[in-house]
XYZ file of C-alpha atoms in Angstrom:
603
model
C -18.398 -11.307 -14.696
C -14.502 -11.358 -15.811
C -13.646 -7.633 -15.958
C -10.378 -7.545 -14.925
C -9.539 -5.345 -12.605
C -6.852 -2.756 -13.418
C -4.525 -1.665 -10.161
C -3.224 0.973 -11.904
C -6.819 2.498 -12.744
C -7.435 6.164 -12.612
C -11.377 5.246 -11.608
C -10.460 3.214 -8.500
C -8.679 4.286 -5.487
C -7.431 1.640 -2.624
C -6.251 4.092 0.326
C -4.717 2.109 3.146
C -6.235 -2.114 3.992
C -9.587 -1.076 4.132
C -10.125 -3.880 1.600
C -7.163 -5.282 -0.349
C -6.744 -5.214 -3.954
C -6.823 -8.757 -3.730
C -10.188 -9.043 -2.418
C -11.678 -6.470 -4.883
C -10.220 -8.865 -7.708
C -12.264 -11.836 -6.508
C -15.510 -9.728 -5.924
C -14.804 -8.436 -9.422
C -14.463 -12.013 -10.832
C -17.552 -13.351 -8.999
C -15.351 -16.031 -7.052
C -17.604 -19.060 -6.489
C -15.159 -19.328 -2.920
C -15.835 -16.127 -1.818
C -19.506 -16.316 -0.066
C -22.138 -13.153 -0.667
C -21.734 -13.359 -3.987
C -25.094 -14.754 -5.045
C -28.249 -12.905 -6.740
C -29.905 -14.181 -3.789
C -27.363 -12.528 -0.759
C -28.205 -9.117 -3.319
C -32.074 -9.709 -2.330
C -32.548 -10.531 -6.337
C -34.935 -13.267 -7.604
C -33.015 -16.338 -8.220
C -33.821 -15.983 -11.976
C -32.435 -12.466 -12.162
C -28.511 -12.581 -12.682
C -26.230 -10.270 -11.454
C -24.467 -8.542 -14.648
C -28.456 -7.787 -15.760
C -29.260 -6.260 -12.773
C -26.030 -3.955 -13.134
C -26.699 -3.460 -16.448
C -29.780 -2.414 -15.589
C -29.076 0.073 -12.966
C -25.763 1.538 -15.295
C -28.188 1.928 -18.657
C -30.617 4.217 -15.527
C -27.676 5.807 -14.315
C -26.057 6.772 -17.616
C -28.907 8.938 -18.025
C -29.283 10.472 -15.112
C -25.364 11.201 -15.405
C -26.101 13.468 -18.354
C -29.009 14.877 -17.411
C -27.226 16.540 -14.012
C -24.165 17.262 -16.286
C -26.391 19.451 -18.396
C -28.111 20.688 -15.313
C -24.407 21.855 -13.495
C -23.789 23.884 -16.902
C -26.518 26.355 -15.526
C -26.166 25.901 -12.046
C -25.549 30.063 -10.940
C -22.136 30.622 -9.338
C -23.659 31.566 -5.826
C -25.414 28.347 -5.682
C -23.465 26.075 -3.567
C -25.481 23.003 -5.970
C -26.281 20.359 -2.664
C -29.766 20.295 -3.603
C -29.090 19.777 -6.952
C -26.123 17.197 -6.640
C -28.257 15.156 -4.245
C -31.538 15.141 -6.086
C -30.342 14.976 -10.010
C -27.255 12.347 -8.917
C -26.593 10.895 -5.863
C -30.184 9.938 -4.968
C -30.978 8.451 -8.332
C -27.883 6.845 -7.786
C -28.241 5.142 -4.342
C -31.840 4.443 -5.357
C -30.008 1.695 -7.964
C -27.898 0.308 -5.738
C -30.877 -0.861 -3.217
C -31.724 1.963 -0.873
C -34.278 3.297 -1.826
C -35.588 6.934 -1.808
C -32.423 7.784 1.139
C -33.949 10.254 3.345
C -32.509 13.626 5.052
C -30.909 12.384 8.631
C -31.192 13.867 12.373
C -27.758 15.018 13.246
C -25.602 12.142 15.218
C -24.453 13.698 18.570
C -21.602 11.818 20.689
C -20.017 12.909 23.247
C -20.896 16.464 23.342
C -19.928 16.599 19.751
C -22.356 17.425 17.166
C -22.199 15.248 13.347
C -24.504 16.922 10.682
C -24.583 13.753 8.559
C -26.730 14.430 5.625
C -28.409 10.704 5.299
C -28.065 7.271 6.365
C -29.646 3.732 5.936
C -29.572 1.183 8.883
C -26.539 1.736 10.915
C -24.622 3.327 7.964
C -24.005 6.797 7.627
C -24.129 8.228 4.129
C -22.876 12.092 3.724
C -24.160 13.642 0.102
C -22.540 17.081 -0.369
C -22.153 19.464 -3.262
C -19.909 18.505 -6.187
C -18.965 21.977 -5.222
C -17.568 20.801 -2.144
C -13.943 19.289 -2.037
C -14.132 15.880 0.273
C -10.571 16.363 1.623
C -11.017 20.362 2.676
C -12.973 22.559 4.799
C -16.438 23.417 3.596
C -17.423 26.964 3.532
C -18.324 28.605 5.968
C -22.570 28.332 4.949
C -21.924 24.394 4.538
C -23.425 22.185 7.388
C -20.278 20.424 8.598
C -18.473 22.291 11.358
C -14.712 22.907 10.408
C -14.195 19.602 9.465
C -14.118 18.114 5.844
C -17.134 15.923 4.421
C -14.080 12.893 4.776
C -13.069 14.209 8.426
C -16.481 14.874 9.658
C -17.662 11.071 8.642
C -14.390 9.463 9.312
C -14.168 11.108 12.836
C -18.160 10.236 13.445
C -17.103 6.000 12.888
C -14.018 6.466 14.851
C -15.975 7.620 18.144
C -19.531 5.538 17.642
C -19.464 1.574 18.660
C -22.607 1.824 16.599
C -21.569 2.896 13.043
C -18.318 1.065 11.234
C -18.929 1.980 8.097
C -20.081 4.882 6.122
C -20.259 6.477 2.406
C -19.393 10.041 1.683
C -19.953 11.690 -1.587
C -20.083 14.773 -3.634
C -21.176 13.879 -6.865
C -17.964 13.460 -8.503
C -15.920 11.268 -5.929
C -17.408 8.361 -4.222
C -15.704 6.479 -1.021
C -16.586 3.697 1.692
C -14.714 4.320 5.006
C -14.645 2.145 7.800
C -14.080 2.852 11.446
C -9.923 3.181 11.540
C -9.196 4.315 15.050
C -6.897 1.194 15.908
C -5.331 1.682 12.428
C -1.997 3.962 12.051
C -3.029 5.256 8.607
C -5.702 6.360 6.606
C -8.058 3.578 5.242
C -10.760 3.815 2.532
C -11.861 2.939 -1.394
C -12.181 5.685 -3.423
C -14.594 5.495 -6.890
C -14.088 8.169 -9.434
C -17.404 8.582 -10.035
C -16.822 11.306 -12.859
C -14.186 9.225 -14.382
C -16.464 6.116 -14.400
C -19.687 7.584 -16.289
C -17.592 10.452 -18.478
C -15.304 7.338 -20.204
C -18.281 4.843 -19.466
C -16.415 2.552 -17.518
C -18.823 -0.373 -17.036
C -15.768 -2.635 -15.330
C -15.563 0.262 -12.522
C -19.371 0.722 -12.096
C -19.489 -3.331 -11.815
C -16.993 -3.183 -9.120
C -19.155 -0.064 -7.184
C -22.355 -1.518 -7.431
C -21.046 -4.747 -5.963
C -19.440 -3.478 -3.015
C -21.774 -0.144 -1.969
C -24.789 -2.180 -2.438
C -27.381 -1.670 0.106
C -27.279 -5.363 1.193
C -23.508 -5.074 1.979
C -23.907 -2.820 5.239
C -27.774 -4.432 5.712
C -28.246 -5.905 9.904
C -30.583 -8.303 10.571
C -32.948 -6.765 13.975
C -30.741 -6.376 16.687
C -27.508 -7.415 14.721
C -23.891 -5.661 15.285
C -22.488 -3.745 11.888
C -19.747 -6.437 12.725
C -22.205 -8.907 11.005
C -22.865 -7.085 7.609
C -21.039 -8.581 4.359
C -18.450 -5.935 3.866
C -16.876 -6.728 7.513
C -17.683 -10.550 6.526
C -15.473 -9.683 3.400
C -13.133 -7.764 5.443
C -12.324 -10.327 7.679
C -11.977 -12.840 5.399
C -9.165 -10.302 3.536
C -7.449 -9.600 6.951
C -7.151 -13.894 7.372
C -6.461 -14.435 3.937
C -3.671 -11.718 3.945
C -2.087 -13.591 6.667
C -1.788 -16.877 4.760
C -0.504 -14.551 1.623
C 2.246 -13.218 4.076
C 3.525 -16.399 5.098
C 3.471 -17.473 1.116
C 5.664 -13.987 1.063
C 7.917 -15.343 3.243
C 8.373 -18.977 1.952
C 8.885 -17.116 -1.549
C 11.566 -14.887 -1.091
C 13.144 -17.817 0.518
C 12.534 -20.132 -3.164
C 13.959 -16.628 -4.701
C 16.920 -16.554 -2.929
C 17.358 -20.244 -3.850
C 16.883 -20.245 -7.195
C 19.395 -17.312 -7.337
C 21.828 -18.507 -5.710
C 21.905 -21.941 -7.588
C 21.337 -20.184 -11.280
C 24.394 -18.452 -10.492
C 26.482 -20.870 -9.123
C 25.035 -22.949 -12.354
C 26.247 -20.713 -14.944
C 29.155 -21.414 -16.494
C 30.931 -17.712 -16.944
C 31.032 -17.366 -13.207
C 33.964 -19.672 -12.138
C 35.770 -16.370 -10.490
C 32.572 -16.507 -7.813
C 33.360 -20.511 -7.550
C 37.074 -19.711 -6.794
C 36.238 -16.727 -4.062
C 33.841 -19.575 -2.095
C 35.745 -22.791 -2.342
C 39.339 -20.302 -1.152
C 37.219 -18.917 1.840
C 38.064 -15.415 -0.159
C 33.855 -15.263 0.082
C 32.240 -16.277 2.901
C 29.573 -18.600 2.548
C 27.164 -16.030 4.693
C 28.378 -13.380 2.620
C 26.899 -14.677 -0.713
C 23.630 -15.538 1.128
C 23.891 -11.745 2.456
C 24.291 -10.795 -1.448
C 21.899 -12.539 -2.327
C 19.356 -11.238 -0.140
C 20.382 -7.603 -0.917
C 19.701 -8.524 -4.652
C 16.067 -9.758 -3.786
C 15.539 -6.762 -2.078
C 15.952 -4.821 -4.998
C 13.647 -6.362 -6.671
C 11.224 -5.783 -3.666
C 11.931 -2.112 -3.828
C 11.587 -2.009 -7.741
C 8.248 -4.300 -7.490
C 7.086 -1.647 -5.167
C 8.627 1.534 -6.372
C 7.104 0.662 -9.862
C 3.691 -0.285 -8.836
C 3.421 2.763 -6.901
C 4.831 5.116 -9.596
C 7.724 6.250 -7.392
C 10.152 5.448 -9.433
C 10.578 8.302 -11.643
C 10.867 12.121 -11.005
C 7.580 14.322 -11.646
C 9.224 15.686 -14.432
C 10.656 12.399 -16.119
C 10.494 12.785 -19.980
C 7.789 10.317 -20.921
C 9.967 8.612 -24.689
C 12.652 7.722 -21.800
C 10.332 6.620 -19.293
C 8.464 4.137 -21.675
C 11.921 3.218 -22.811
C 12.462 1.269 -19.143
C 8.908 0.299 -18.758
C 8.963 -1.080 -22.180
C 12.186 -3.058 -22.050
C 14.246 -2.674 -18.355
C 11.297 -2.557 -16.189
C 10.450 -5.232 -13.135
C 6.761 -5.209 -14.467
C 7.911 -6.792 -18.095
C 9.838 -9.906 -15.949
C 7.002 -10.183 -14.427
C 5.048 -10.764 -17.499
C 7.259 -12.825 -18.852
C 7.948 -14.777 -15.943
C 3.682 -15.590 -15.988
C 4.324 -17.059 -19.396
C 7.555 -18.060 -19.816
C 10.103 -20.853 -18.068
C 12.511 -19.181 -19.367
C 16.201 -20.297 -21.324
C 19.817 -20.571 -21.198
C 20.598 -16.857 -22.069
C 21.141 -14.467 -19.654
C 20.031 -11.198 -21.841
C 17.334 -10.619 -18.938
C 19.482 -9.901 -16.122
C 21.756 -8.181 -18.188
C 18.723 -5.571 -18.852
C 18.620 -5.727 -14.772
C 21.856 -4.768 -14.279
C 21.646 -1.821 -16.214
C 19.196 -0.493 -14.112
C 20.396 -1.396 -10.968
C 23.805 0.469 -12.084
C 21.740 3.186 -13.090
C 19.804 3.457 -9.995
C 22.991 3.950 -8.128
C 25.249 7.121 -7.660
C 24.934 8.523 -10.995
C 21.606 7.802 -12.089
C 20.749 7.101 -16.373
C 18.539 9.740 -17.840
C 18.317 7.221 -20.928
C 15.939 5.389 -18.797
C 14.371 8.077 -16.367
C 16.189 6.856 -13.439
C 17.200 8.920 -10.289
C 20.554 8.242 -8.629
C 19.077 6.750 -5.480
C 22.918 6.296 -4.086
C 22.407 4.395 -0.499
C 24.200 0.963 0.530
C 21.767 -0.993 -0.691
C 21.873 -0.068 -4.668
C 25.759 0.478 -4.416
C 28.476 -2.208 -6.186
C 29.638 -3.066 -2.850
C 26.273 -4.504 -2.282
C 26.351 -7.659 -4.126
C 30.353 -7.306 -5.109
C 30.330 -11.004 -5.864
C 26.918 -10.542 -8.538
C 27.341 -7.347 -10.210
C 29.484 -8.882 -13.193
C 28.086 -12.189 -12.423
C 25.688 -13.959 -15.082
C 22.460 -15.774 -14.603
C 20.015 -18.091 -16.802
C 16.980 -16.379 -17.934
C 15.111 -19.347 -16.309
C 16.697 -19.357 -12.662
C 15.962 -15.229 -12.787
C 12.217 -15.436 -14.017
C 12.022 -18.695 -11.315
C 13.002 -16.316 -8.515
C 10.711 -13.629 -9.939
C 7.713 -16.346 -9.916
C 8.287 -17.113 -6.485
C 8.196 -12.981 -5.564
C 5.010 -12.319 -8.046
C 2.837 -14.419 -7.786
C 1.030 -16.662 -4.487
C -0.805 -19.714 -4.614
C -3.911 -20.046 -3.114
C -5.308 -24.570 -3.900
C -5.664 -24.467 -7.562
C -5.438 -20.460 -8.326
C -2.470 -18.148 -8.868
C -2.857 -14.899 -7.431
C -0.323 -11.383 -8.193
C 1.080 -10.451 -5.358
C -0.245 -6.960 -4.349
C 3.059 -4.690 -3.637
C 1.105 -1.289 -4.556
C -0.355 -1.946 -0.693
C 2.359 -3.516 0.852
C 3.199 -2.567 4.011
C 6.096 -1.775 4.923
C 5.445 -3.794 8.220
C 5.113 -6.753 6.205
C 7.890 -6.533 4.642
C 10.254 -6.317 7.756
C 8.024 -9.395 9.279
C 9.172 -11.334 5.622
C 13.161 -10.129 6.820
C 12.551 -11.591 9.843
C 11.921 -14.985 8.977
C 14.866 -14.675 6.992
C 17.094 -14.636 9.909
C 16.126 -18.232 10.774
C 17.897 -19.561 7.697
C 21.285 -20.570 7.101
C 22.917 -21.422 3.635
C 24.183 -24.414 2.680
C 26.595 -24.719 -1.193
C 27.202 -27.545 -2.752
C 29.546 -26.400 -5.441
C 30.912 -29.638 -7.573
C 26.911 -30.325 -7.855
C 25.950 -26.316 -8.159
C 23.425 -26.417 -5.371
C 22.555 -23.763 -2.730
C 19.735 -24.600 -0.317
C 18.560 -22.334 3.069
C 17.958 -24.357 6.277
C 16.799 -23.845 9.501
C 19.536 -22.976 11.970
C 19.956 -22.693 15.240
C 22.632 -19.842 16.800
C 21.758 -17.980 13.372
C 22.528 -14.128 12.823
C 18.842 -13.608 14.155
C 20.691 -14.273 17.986
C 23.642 -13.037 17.123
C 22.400 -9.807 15.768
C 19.575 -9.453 18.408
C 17.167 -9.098 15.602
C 13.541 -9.610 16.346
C 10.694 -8.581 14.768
C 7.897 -6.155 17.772
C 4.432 -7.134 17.259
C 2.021 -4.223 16.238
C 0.125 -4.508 19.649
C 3.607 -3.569 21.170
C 4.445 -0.890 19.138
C 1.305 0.814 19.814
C 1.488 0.509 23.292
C 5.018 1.658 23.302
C 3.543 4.920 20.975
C 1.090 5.634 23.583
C 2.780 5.667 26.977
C 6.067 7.369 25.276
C 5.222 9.028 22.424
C 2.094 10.253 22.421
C 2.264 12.346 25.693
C 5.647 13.976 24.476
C 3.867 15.147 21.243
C 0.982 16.003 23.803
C 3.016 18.281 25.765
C 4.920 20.075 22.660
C 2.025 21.232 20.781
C 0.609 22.438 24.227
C 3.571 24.331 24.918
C 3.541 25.895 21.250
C -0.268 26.481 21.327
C -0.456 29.987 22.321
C 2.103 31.158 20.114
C 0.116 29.762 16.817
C 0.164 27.308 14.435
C 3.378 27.964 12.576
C 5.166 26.949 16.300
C 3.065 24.266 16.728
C 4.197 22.936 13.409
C 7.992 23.874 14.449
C 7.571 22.422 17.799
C 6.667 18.958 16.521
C 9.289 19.118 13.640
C 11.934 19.874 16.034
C 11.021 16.817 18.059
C 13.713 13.394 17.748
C 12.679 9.997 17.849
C 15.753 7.600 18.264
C 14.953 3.468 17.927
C 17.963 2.334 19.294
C 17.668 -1.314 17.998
C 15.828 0.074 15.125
C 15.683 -3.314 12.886
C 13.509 -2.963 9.670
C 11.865 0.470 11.160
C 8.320 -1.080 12.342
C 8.610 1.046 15.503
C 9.976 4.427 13.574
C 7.252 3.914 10.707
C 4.449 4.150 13.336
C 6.064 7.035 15.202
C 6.247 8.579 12.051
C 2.883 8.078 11.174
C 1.646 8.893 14.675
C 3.926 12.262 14.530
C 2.052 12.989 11.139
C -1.271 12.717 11.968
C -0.659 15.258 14.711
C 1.161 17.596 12.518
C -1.332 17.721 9.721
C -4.398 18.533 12.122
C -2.250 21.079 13.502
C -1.494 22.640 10.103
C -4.683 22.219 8.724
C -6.861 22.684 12.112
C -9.095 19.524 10.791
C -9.920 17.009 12.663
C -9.246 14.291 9.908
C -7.306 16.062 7.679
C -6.715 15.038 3.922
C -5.069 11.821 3.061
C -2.841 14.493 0.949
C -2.016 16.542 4.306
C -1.280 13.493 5.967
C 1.307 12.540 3.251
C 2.709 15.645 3.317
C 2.927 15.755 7.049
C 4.592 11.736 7.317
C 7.446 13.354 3.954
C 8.206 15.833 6.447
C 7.982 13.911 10.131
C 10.697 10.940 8.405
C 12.702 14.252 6.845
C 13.202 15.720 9.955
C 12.154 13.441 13.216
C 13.900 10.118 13.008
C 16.498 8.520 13.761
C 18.167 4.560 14.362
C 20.532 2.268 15.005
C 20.917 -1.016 14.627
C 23.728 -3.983 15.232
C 22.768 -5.447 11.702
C 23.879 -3.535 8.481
C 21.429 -5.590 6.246
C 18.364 -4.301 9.081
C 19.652 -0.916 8.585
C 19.219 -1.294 4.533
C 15.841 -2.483 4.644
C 14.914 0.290 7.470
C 15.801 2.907 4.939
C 14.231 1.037 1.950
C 10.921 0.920 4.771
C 11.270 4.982 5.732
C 11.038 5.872 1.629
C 8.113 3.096 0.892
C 6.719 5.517 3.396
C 7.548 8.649 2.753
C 5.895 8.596 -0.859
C 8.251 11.090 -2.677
C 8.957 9.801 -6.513
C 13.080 9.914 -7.496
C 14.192 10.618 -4.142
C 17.331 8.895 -2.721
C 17.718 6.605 -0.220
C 20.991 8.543 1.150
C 18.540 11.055 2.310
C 18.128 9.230 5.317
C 22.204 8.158 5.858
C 23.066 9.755 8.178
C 20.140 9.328 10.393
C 19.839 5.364 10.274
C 23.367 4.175 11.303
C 24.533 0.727 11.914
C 26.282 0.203 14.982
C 26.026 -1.021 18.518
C 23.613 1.025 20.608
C 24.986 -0.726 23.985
C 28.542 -0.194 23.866
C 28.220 1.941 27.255
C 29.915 4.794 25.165
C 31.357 8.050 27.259
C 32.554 11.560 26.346
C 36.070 9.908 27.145
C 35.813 7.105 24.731
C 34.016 9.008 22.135
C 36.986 11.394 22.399
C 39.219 8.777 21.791
């Protein structure tokens, strides 16, 4: 069972850490670590194999697929189509993947509040709506459901019960497995393209579904907690495992910013950078500072690319495969999983063309915006920009960004769900370090340090549990209050009201406090514009472009914290070819605690 699995795949949707990338790559590949994984933990006989009970239950399904394809062609317009979507499909479906004949559920009530959930199994809810029925809107009006979306209605049901954690909501065409998210600041879930899957006869896809949204994945022994079923096994097991993978973040952007700086103190064409250090003309700091700027734009670019941000809507696609082809992060990458590289330094040439490009001007050879901002300008890494670099120190610091090592296996990391948390926990670390040149041998090593920038700066990374604390006793009753105030003019003031609102961070760091506000502020803003309880992951995107366009602001005493923050803020704010100066003049570096007065600021 070695079906790769393709990140970039329009059949599979990760939304949020519901379960990592990571982790569906080692279900996918039948990892003999991971446990749950054997024909016996899927209640087969131990002479039945998994792939031939999949193959099995696709060869079924592929049938039923087209026989409820032809049977939508006459379905009349007036017919909503549940009875037929659940009878024809779905059922047929969840019958192969262990549940049996699913029957019709009593409606869940909690707290006063009333969930029509079609089915369930056990402790799971399952909700099977019309392929008629969008999962991220409002039903109509003659749809069981209230006023909240199939998505919303289940979503908000496992965020209230201590009984149900996760759940499956489908109309026929879309697929997804949500888990109980209230303690998360984003939307979390796994989306299957169901129509995608059987239309192009994905096997890989179906594998990868049948696997995880098996009936014995959410099965409870008598009397057992849904913490005990194998898909919060797995998802524990992810949540440990990503720790371990963050500090293996951390230790390799430290071997990247080594290998950097020694491949370009090593090359031979760069004696003006060996003049400015050994005269004092470039402080020692300063190159480590460059460096680290440099790394992070390979960060952004690893994430920016994997996420398809890069390039406008309206890129033209010859010039866009032009830089995926030949410029792109994605092809060192590839070459630095093959390749040690050589003495030439043709590679980061192609790098610096692109990280010229992606300053003020932009190149619309290669499809790239101007994103302008400190981090992407010359000034940035003044001592590197006409600097030269081996091919093999550049793919050696790109190794030690890709890719982790878990014992004997190399594993990619996974920037498409990067968190922009993360990454200021990885900047943290950073702080610790101090360089230290050697340059008649051409070495550059980071140690630890103690009275480093980190003390200097006041730079320290606030735990999650803090943040959300802070979010609730300030934030939260603030946003409260406006949209109460607002209420009885409408919706369109509600949605002023909390646009209008300013959150400052006055120490603002790598923007883990002003990415939860935003996300917080965003939530609020897209029930209020869409009057659902869980709206759309779409609303919600929309709502956190608009909450970090208009709502936030920082300081900080650190200029390179103040980089990343903004770098953080567009990670977030989802919007391909934007700039990073949109948020200039909001995110400031400076000192917050000068005990400034109208009379000085006059002055």
């Amino acid at each position: 069972m070695k079906n790769r699995l393709r990140q970039t795949s329009l059949n599979l949707r990760s939304e949020g850490s519901i379960l990592p990338v990571d982790l569906l790559q080692r279900i996918n590949d039948g990892d003999p670590h991971l446990r749950g994984l054997t024909p016996e933990d899927y209640h087969l006989p131990p002479s039945v194999r998994l792939n031939e009970a999949i193959n099995h239950s696709w060869t079924r399904l592929l049938g039923a697929w087209q026989s409820f394809q032809v049977a939508l062609g006459k379905l009349p317009e007036t017919d909503l189509g549940t009875t037929l979507t659940r009878e024809r499909w779905l059922l047929p479906l969840f019958q192969e993947l262990g549940y049996g004949r699913l029957t019709t559920a009593r409606a869940i009530e909690i707290e006063g509040r009333t969930f029509p959930i079609s089915h369930g199994w056990q402790q799971t809810p399952i909700h099977l709506v019309s392929k008629r029925i969008d999962l991220d809107k409002l039903p109509p009006a003659k749809a069981p459901g209230g006023r909240l979306s199939p998505h919303g209605l289940l979503q908000d049901l496992l965020n209230r019960s201590d009984a149900h954690l996760w759940g499956i909501v489908s109309n026929g065409l879309q697929l997804r497995l949500l888990r109980n998210n209230l303690r998360l600041s984003r939307q979390a879930y796994l989306e299957f393209d169901l129509n995608a899957i059987f239309d192009s006869q994905s096997f890989a896809d179906f594998t990868l579904l049948w696997l995880l949204c098996h009936q014995s994945r959410v099965e409870l022994a008598d009397g057992a907690p849904p913490q005990t079923c194998w898909l919060e096994v797995w998802s524990k097991e992810a949540h440990e495992l990503g720790a371990r993978a963050l500090d293996q973040l951390r230790n390799g952007v430290q071997q990247a910013i080594e290998a950097l700086g020694r491949g370009f103190l090593a090359h031979p064409a760069n004696q003006r950078l060996h003049d400015q250090l050994r005269s004092g003309e470039l402080d020692r700091q300063d190159y480590y500072r460059q460096l680290l700027r440099l790394v992070y734009r390979l960060l952004y670019l690893f994430v920016a690319e994997d996420r398809d941000l890069l390039f406008s809507p309206e890129a033209d696609e010859t010039a866009r495969q032009r830089y995926l082809d030949y410029y792109s992060v994605s092809r060192l990458r590839r070459l630095a999983e093959r390749r040690v590289g050589t003495r030439h330094h043709d590679l980061y040439q192609a790098l610096r063309v692109v990280m010229r490009g992606l300053g003020e001007e932009g190149l619309p050879a290669l499809c790239l915006p101007a994103l302008g901002g400190y981090l992407f300008s010359p000034q940035a890494i003044a001592a590197l920009t006409d600097g030269e670099i081996a091919n093999q120190h550049l793919l050696e610091a790109i190794r030690a960004l890709a890719f982790l090592h878990d014992g004997q296996t190399r594993r990619t990391v996974d920037y498409r769900n990067l968190r922009s948390e993360e990454l200021g926990s990885v900047y943290e670390a950073l702080l610790e370090l101090h360089p230290v040149i050697h340059l008649d041998a051409r070495q550059f090593s980071l140690t630890t340090a103690s009275g480093n920038e980190r003390k200097t700066t006041g730079s320290y990374y606030t735990p999650e549990s803090l943040v959300q604390c802070l979010l609730d006793s300030a934030l939260e009753p603030v946003a409260v209050a406006t949209m109460n105030r607002a209420a009885p003019e409408g919706r369109e003031a509600i949605e002023a009201a909390l646009l209008a609102l300013k959150v400052v961070d006055p120490a603002c760091g790598s923007g883990h406090f002003l990415i939860a506000a935003a996300h917080r502020l965003a939530r609020h803003l897209a029930k209020a514009r869409t009057d659902d309880g869980e709206p759309s992951p779409e609303e919600t995107r929309q709502a956190l472009r608009d909450v970090i366009g208009h709502c936030l602001y920082g300081v900080d005493l650190n200029p390179m914290a103040v980089e990343l923050c903004k770098v953080s803020l567009w990670m977030e704010s989802l919007q391909p070819g934007k700039p990073l100066s949109f948020l200039d003049h909001r995110l400031r570096c400076g000192n917050s605690l000068i005990g400034a007065t109208p009379a000085l600021l006059k002055e």
